[in-house]
Amino acid sequence: SLTGFWESAGAPPQGGVSWDPKGLYDPASQRFFVTSCDSLDTHDLMIGVSKTSDPTDGWWGFRLDVDPNDEHKIDYPQIGVDAEGVYITAIYQSKALERQVATLVVVLPKADLLAPTPSIANATVFIRDVLGDVGATPHPAINLDGGAGAVPMLSGREVVVGALAASRIGGTVEAPVIEDQTYISVPPVP
């Protein structure tokens, strides 16, 4: 089970429940990276990295508290990677309103996750207005050619009908910034 996976990785879900797993293999680092949502109560972000290129050799697991006041929950995480970082986005919902109020963007230095004792201590967390600069459900790019630089994000759910929202994570993985979004026109299906 997914809960059993996180328990064996050393990060058991707080409420005993985990859902929405996403993962990818990064050939540059020869590691797998995964994420999922944690618990019906705390809604922490779960982050995992395989110990080797063989996913059956064990995992390091982490829980990132993205809402210390527990007023929000996360859902629908997405994961991207490049030579320098691992990037995770998710829907950020108000528990009281039961609707999305923001978008979560997390930037993790890949070197920290690949260290002999991996860490998420240098993670940068952005909580962005859902109608703001990243759109509602952005997906970070997966760059498997070993390159680095600004990480594109594309969101298909946006207030502008007939357009996709394109934004980027710029700066460095140690000091990331969210760059302004632009819109890409999408013609209607005939």
PDB file of C-alpha atoms in Angstrom:
ATOM      1  CA  SER A   1       0.000   0.000   0.000  1.00  0.00           C
ATOM      2  CA  LEU A   2       1.013   3.639  -0.355  1.00  0.00           C
ATOM      3  CA  THR A   3       0.889   4.051   3.411  1.00  0.00           C
ATOM      4  CA  GLY A   4       3.208   1.035   3.773  1.00  0.00           C
ATOM      5  CA  PHE A   5       5.596   2.589   1.252  1.00  0.00           C
ATOM      6  CA  TRP A   6       5.907   5.794   3.305  1.00  0.00           C
ATOM      7  CA  GLU A   7       6.247   3.837   6.544  1.00  0.00           C
ATOM      8  CA  SER A   8       9.153   1.834   5.093  1.00  0.00           C
ATOM      9  CA  ALA A   9      10.745   5.078   3.832  1.00  0.00           C
ATOM     10  CA  GLY A  10      10.741   6.464   7.374  1.00  0.00           C
ATOM     11  CA  ALA A  11       7.912   8.978   6.956  1.00  0.00           C
ATOM     12  CA  PRO A  12       4.636   7.349   8.020  1.00  0.00           C
ATOM     13  CA  PRO A  13       1.535   9.393   7.143  1.00  0.00           C
ATOM     14  CA  GLN A  14       0.250  11.327  10.162  1.00  0.00           C
ATOM     15  CA  GLY A  15      -3.325  10.158   9.769  1.00  0.00           C
ATOM     16  CA  GLY A  16      -2.481   6.744   8.376  1.00  0.00           C
ATOM     17  CA  VAL A  17      -3.695   7.732   4.908  1.00  0.00           C
ATOM     18  CA  SER A  18      -1.817   8.915   1.835  1.00  0.00           C
ATOM     19  CA  TRP A  19      -3.065   9.488  -1.712  1.00  0.00           C
ATOM     20  CA  ASP A  20      -2.350  10.938  -5.171  1.00  0.00           C
ATOM     21  CA  PRO A  21       1.146   9.512  -5.693  1.00  0.00           C
ATOM     22  CA  LYS A  22       3.260  10.864  -8.534  1.00  0.00           C
ATOM     23  CA  GLY A  23       6.782   9.829  -9.397  1.00  0.00           C
ATOM     24  CA  LEU A  24       9.492   9.913 -11.999  1.00  0.00           C
ATOM     25  CA  TYR A  25      12.912   8.482 -12.736  1.00  0.00           C
ATOM     26  CA  ASP A  26      15.762  10.940 -13.260  1.00  0.00           C
ATOM     27  CA  PRO A  27      18.472   9.375 -15.455  1.00  0.00           C
ATOM     28  CA  ALA A  28      20.973  12.151 -14.608  1.00  0.00           C
ATOM     29  CA  SER A  29      21.008  11.259 -10.895  1.00  0.00           C
ATOM     30  CA  GLN A  30      19.889   7.653 -11.408  1.00  0.00           C
ATOM     31  CA  ARG A  31      17.217   8.070  -8.749  1.00  0.00           C
ATOM     32  CA  PHE A  32      13.461   7.925  -8.505  1.00  0.00           C
ATOM     33  CA  PHE A  33      11.594  10.849  -6.939  1.00  0.00           C
ATOM     34  CA  VAL A  34       8.024  10.560  -5.646  1.00  0.00           C
ATOM     35  CA  THR A  35       5.434  12.730  -3.956  1.00  0.00           C
ATOM     36  CA  SER A  36       1.942  12.305  -2.551  1.00  0.00           C
ATOM     37  CA  CYS A  37      -0.501  13.960  -0.172  1.00  0.00           C
ATOM     38  CA  ASP A  38      -0.538  12.978   3.496  1.00  0.00           C
ATOM     39  CA  SER A  39      -3.416  12.456   5.903  1.00  0.00           C
ATOM     40  CA  LEU A  40      -6.940  13.690   5.936  1.00  0.00           C
ATOM     41  CA  ASP A  41      -6.083  16.004   8.833  1.00  0.00           C
ATOM     42  CA  THR A  42      -2.622  17.536   8.333  1.00  0.00           C
ATOM     43  CA  HIS A  43      -2.339  17.408   4.544  1.00  0.00           C
ATOM     44  CA  ASP A  44       1.434  17.532   4.551  1.00  0.00           C
ATOM     45  CA  LEU A  45       3.347  16.989   1.323  1.00  0.00           C
ATOM     46  CA  MET A  46       5.175  13.644   1.177  1.00  0.00           C
ATOM     47  CA  ILE A  47       8.513  13.549  -0.675  1.00  0.00           C
ATOM     48  CA  GLY A  48      10.632  10.491  -1.401  1.00  0.00           C
ATOM     49  CA  VAL A  49      13.916   9.663  -3.121  1.00  0.00           C
ATOM     50  CA  SER A  50      15.198   6.178  -3.897  1.00  0.00           C
ATOM     51  CA  LYS A  51      18.494   5.182  -2.281  1.00  0.00           C
ATOM     52  CA  THR A  52      19.825   3.790  -5.579  1.00  0.00           C
ATOM     53  CA  SER A  53      18.729   3.431  -9.200  1.00  0.00           C
ATOM     54  CA  ASP A  54      16.877   0.270  -8.133  1.00  0.00           C
ATOM     55  CA  PRO A  55      13.590   1.286  -6.451  1.00  0.00           C
ATOM     56  CA  THR A  56      13.537  -1.983  -4.506  1.00  0.00           C
ATOM     57  CA  ASP A  57      16.766  -1.000  -2.637  1.00  0.00           C
ATOM     58  CA  GLY A  58      14.933   1.347  -0.264  1.00  0.00           C
ATOM     59  CA  TRP A  59      13.819   4.926   0.002  1.00  0.00           C
ATOM     60  CA  TRP A  60      14.329   8.082   2.031  1.00  0.00           C
ATOM     61  CA  GLY A  61      11.000   9.697   2.923  1.00  0.00           C
ATOM     62  CA  PHE A  62      10.103  13.158   4.164  1.00  0.00           C
ATOM     63  CA  ARG A  63       7.007  15.012   5.263  1.00  0.00           C
ATOM     64  CA  LEU A  64       6.864  18.747   4.489  1.00  0.00           C
ATOM     65  CA  ASP A  65       4.391  20.763   6.542  1.00  0.00           C
ATOM     66  CA  VAL A  66       3.127  23.367   4.069  1.00  0.00           C
ATOM     67  CA  ASP A  67       0.454  24.739   6.439  1.00  0.00           C
ATOM     68  CA  PRO A  68       1.520  24.894  10.113  1.00  0.00           C
ATOM     69  CA  ASN A  69      -1.950  26.194  11.106  1.00  0.00           C
ATOM     70  CA  ASP A  70      -3.737  23.240   9.433  1.00  0.00           C
ATOM     71  CA  GLU A  71      -6.287  25.540   7.796  1.00  0.00           C
ATOM     72  CA  HIS A  72      -5.636  24.204   4.297  1.00  0.00           C
ATOM     73  CA  LYS A  73      -5.303  20.905   2.502  1.00  0.00           C
ATOM     74  CA  ILE A  74      -3.390  19.925  -0.611  1.00  0.00           C
ATOM     75  CA  ASP A  75      -4.396  17.767  -3.537  1.00  0.00           C
ATOM     76  CA  TYR A  76      -3.314  16.758  -7.038  1.00  0.00           C
ATOM     77  CA  PRO A  77       0.482  17.055  -6.649  1.00  0.00           C
ATOM     78  CA  GLN A  78       2.672  17.216  -9.759  1.00  0.00           C
ATOM     79  CA  ILE A  79       6.439  16.663  -9.931  1.00  0.00           C
ATOM     80  CA  GLY A  80       9.203  17.906 -12.213  1.00  0.00           C
ATOM     81  CA  VAL A  81      12.992  17.668 -12.236  1.00  0.00           C
ATOM     82  CA  ASP A  82      16.090  19.116 -13.873  1.00  0.00           C
ATOM     83  CA  ALA A  83      19.835  18.981 -13.209  1.00  0.00           C
ATOM     84  CA  GLU A  84      19.600  21.140 -10.077  1.00  0.00           C
ATOM     85  CA  GLY A  85      16.210  20.643  -8.507  1.00  0.00           C
ATOM     86  CA  VAL A  86      13.031  18.729  -7.861  1.00  0.00           C
ATOM     87  CA  TYR A  87       9.865  20.802  -8.270  1.00  0.00           C
ATOM     88  CA  ILE A  88       6.450  19.946  -6.835  1.00  0.00           C
ATOM     89  CA  THR A  89       3.162  21.760  -7.310  1.00  0.00           C
ATOM     90  CA  ALA A  90      -0.258  21.078  -5.804  1.00  0.00           C
ATOM     91  CA  ILE A  91      -3.716  22.516  -5.331  1.00  0.00           C
ATOM     92  CA  TYR A  92      -3.974  24.417  -2.022  1.00  0.00           C
ATOM     93  CA  GLN A  93      -7.535  24.333  -0.688  1.00  0.00           C
ATOM     94  CA  SER A  94      -9.246  26.061   2.208  1.00  0.00           C
ATOM     95  CA  LYS A  95     -10.682  23.478   4.623  1.00  0.00           C
ATOM     96  CA  ALA A  96     -13.410  25.943   5.636  1.00  0.00           C
ATOM     97  CA  LEU A  97     -14.426  26.955   2.101  1.00  0.00           C
ATOM     98  CA  GLU A  98     -13.841  23.520   0.501  1.00  0.00           C
ATOM     99  CA  ARG A  99     -12.358  25.117  -2.613  1.00  0.00           C
ATOM    100  CA  GLN A 100      -8.972  25.984  -4.068  1.00  0.00           C
ATOM    101  CA  VAL A 101      -7.655  29.297  -2.812  1.00  0.00           C
ATOM    102  CA  ALA A 102      -4.030  29.062  -3.894  1.00  0.00           C
ATOM    103  CA  THR A 103      -1.385  27.000  -5.656  1.00  0.00           C
ATOM    104  CA  LEU A 104       1.516  25.373  -3.841  1.00  0.00           C
ATOM    105  CA  VAL A 105       4.959  25.423  -5.496  1.00  0.00           C
ATOM    106  CA  VAL A 106       7.881  23.673  -3.749  1.00  0.00           C
ATOM    107  CA  VAL A 107      11.502  23.892  -4.929  1.00  0.00           C
ATOM    108  CA  LEU A 108      13.956  21.317  -3.530  1.00  0.00           C
ATOM    109  CA  PRO A 109      17.697  21.398  -4.267  1.00  0.00           C
ATOM    110  CA  LYS A 110      18.446  18.006  -5.827  1.00  0.00           C
ATOM    111  CA  ALA A 111      21.910  17.907  -4.205  1.00  0.00           C
ATOM    112  CA  ASP A 112      20.218  17.910  -0.779  1.00  0.00           C
ATOM    113  CA  LEU A 113      18.062  14.938  -1.744  1.00  0.00           C
ATOM    114  CA  LEU A 114      21.086  13.034  -3.106  1.00  0.00           C
ATOM    115  CA  ALA A 115      23.380  13.714  -0.125  1.00  0.00           C
ATOM    116  CA  PRO A 116      24.575  10.747   1.980  1.00  0.00           C
ATOM    117  CA  THR A 117      22.030  11.908   4.572  1.00  0.00           C
ATOM    118  CA  PRO A 118      19.255  13.427   2.422  1.00  0.00           C
ATOM    119  CA  SER A 119      17.400  16.503   3.625  1.00  0.00           C
ATOM    120  CA  ILE A 120      14.543  18.808   2.680  1.00  0.00           C
ATOM    121  CA  ALA A 121      15.754  21.553   5.039  1.00  0.00           C
ATOM    122  CA  ASN A 122      16.495  23.927   2.142  1.00  0.00           C
ATOM    123  CA  ALA A 123      13.099  23.541   0.470  1.00  0.00           C
ATOM    124  CA  THR A 124      11.465  26.767  -0.665  1.00  0.00           C
ATOM    125  CA  VAL A 125       7.669  26.887  -0.427  1.00  0.00           C
ATOM    126  CA  PHE A 126       5.538  29.341  -2.403  1.00  0.00           C
ATOM    127  CA  ILE A 127       1.808  29.750  -1.791  1.00  0.00           C
ATOM    128  CA  ARG A 128       0.460  31.658  -4.796  1.00  0.00           C
ATOM    129  CA  ASP A 129      -2.982  33.166  -5.396  1.00  0.00           C
ATOM    130  CA  VAL A 130      -4.928  30.816  -7.653  1.00  0.00           C
ATOM    131  CA  LEU A 131      -5.753  33.666 -10.016  1.00  0.00           C
ATOM    132  CA  GLY A 132      -2.229  35.036  -9.864  1.00  0.00           C
ATOM    133  CA  ASP A 133       1.022  34.270 -11.580  1.00  0.00           C
ATOM    134  CA  VAL A 134       1.105  30.465 -11.869  1.00  0.00           C
ATOM    135  CA  GLY A 135      -2.482  29.492 -12.669  1.00  0.00           C
ATOM    136  CA  ALA A 136      -4.573  26.936 -10.835  1.00  0.00           C
ATOM    137  CA  THR A 137      -2.826  23.619 -11.438  1.00  0.00           C
ATOM    138  CA  PRO A 138       0.608  24.174 -12.953  1.00  0.00           C
ATOM    139  CA  HIS A 139       2.742  21.214 -13.927  1.00  0.00           C
ATOM    140  CA  PRO A 140       6.508  21.761 -13.625  1.00  0.00           C
ATOM    141  CA  ALA A 141       8.658  20.652 -16.545  1.00  0.00           C
ATOM    142  CA  ILE A 142      10.575  17.395 -16.551  1.00  0.00           C
ATOM    143  CA  ASN A 143      13.994  18.080 -18.077  1.00  0.00           C
ATOM    144  CA  LEU A 144      15.815  14.771 -18.482  1.00  0.00           C
ATOM    145  CA  ASP A 145      18.689  16.004 -20.644  1.00  0.00           C
ATOM    146  CA  GLY A 146      20.703  17.140 -17.612  1.00  0.00           C
ATOM    147  CA  GLY A 147      20.160  20.820 -18.304  1.00  0.00           C
ATOM    148  CA  ALA A 148      19.170  23.480 -15.814  1.00  0.00           C
ATOM    149  CA  GLY A 149      17.815  26.997 -15.907  1.00  0.00           C
ATOM    150  CA  ALA A 150      14.358  28.497 -15.589  1.00  0.00           C
ATOM    151  CA  VAL A 151      11.802  25.718 -15.070  1.00  0.00           C
ATOM    152  CA  PRO A 152       8.646  26.166 -17.146  1.00  0.00           C
ATOM    153  CA  MET A 153       5.244  25.437 -15.613  1.00  0.00           C
ATOM    154  CA  LEU A 154       2.061  25.040 -17.626  1.00  0.00           C
ATOM    155  CA  SER A 155      -1.457  25.299 -16.235  1.00  0.00           C
ATOM    156  CA  GLY A 156      -4.540  24.175 -18.116  1.00  0.00           C
ATOM    157  CA  ARG A 157      -7.113  25.511 -15.664  1.00  0.00           C
ATOM    158  CA  GLU A 158      -7.183  29.253 -15.724  1.00  0.00           C
ATOM    159  CA  VAL A 159      -9.736  32.047 -15.678  1.00  0.00           C
ATOM    160  CA  VAL A 160      -8.889  32.969 -19.263  1.00  0.00           C
ATOM    161  CA  VAL A 161     -10.998  30.680 -21.447  1.00  0.00           C
ATOM    162  CA  GLY A 162      -9.179  29.313 -24.474  1.00  0.00           C
ATOM    163  CA  ALA A 163      -5.707  29.798 -23.032  1.00  0.00           C
ATOM    164  CA  LEU A 164      -3.051  27.970 -21.051  1.00  0.00           C
ATOM    165  CA  ALA A 165      -1.098  29.820 -18.387  1.00  0.00           C
ATOM    166  CA  ALA A 166       2.679  29.525 -18.762  1.00  0.00           C
ATOM    167  CA  SER A 167       4.951  30.603 -15.895  1.00  0.00           C
ATOM    168  CA  ARG A 168       8.497  29.771 -14.772  1.00  0.00           C
ATOM    169  CA  ILE A 169      10.556  29.109 -11.683  1.00  0.00           C
ATOM    170  CA  GLY A 170      13.633  31.297 -12.135  1.00  0.00           C
ATOM    171  CA  GLY A 171      16.611  32.211 -10.003  1.00  0.00           C
ATOM    172  CA  THR A 172      18.509  29.293  -8.481  1.00  0.00           C
ATOM    173  CA  VAL A 173      17.291  26.299  -6.483  1.00  0.00           C
ATOM    174  CA  GLU A 174      18.793  28.007  -3.420  1.00  0.00           C
ATOM    175  CA  ALA A 175      16.983  31.302  -4.145  1.00  0.00           C
ATOM    176  CA  PRO A 176      14.104  30.579  -6.530  1.00  0.00           C
ATOM    177  CA  VAL A 177      11.608  33.143  -7.791  1.00  0.00           C
ATOM    178  CA  ILE A 178       8.313  32.715  -9.600  1.00  0.00           C
ATOM    179  CA  GLU A 179       8.393  34.624 -12.866  1.00  0.00           C
ATOM    180  CA  ASP A 180       5.331  36.235 -14.444  1.00  0.00           C
ATOM    181  CA  GLN A 181       2.910  34.156 -16.410  1.00  0.00           C
ATOM    182  CA  THR A 182       1.943  34.580 -20.005  1.00  0.00           C
ATOM    183  CA  TYR A 183      -0.945  33.045 -21.870  1.00  0.00           C
ATOM    184  CA  ILE A 184      -0.792  30.639 -24.763  1.00  0.00           C
ATOM    185  CA  SER A 185      -3.870  30.762 -26.946  1.00  0.00           C
ATOM    186  CA  VAL A 186      -5.589  27.431 -27.515  1.00  0.00           C
ATOM    187  CA  PRO A 187      -8.074  27.360 -30.390  1.00  0.00           C
ATOM    188  CA  PRO A 188     -11.422  25.691 -29.691  1.00  0.00           C
ATOM    189  CA  VAL A 189     -11.976  22.161 -30.888  1.00  0.00           C
ATOM    190  CA  PRO A 190     -14.105  22.236 -34.045  1.00  0.00           C
TER     191      PRO A 190
END
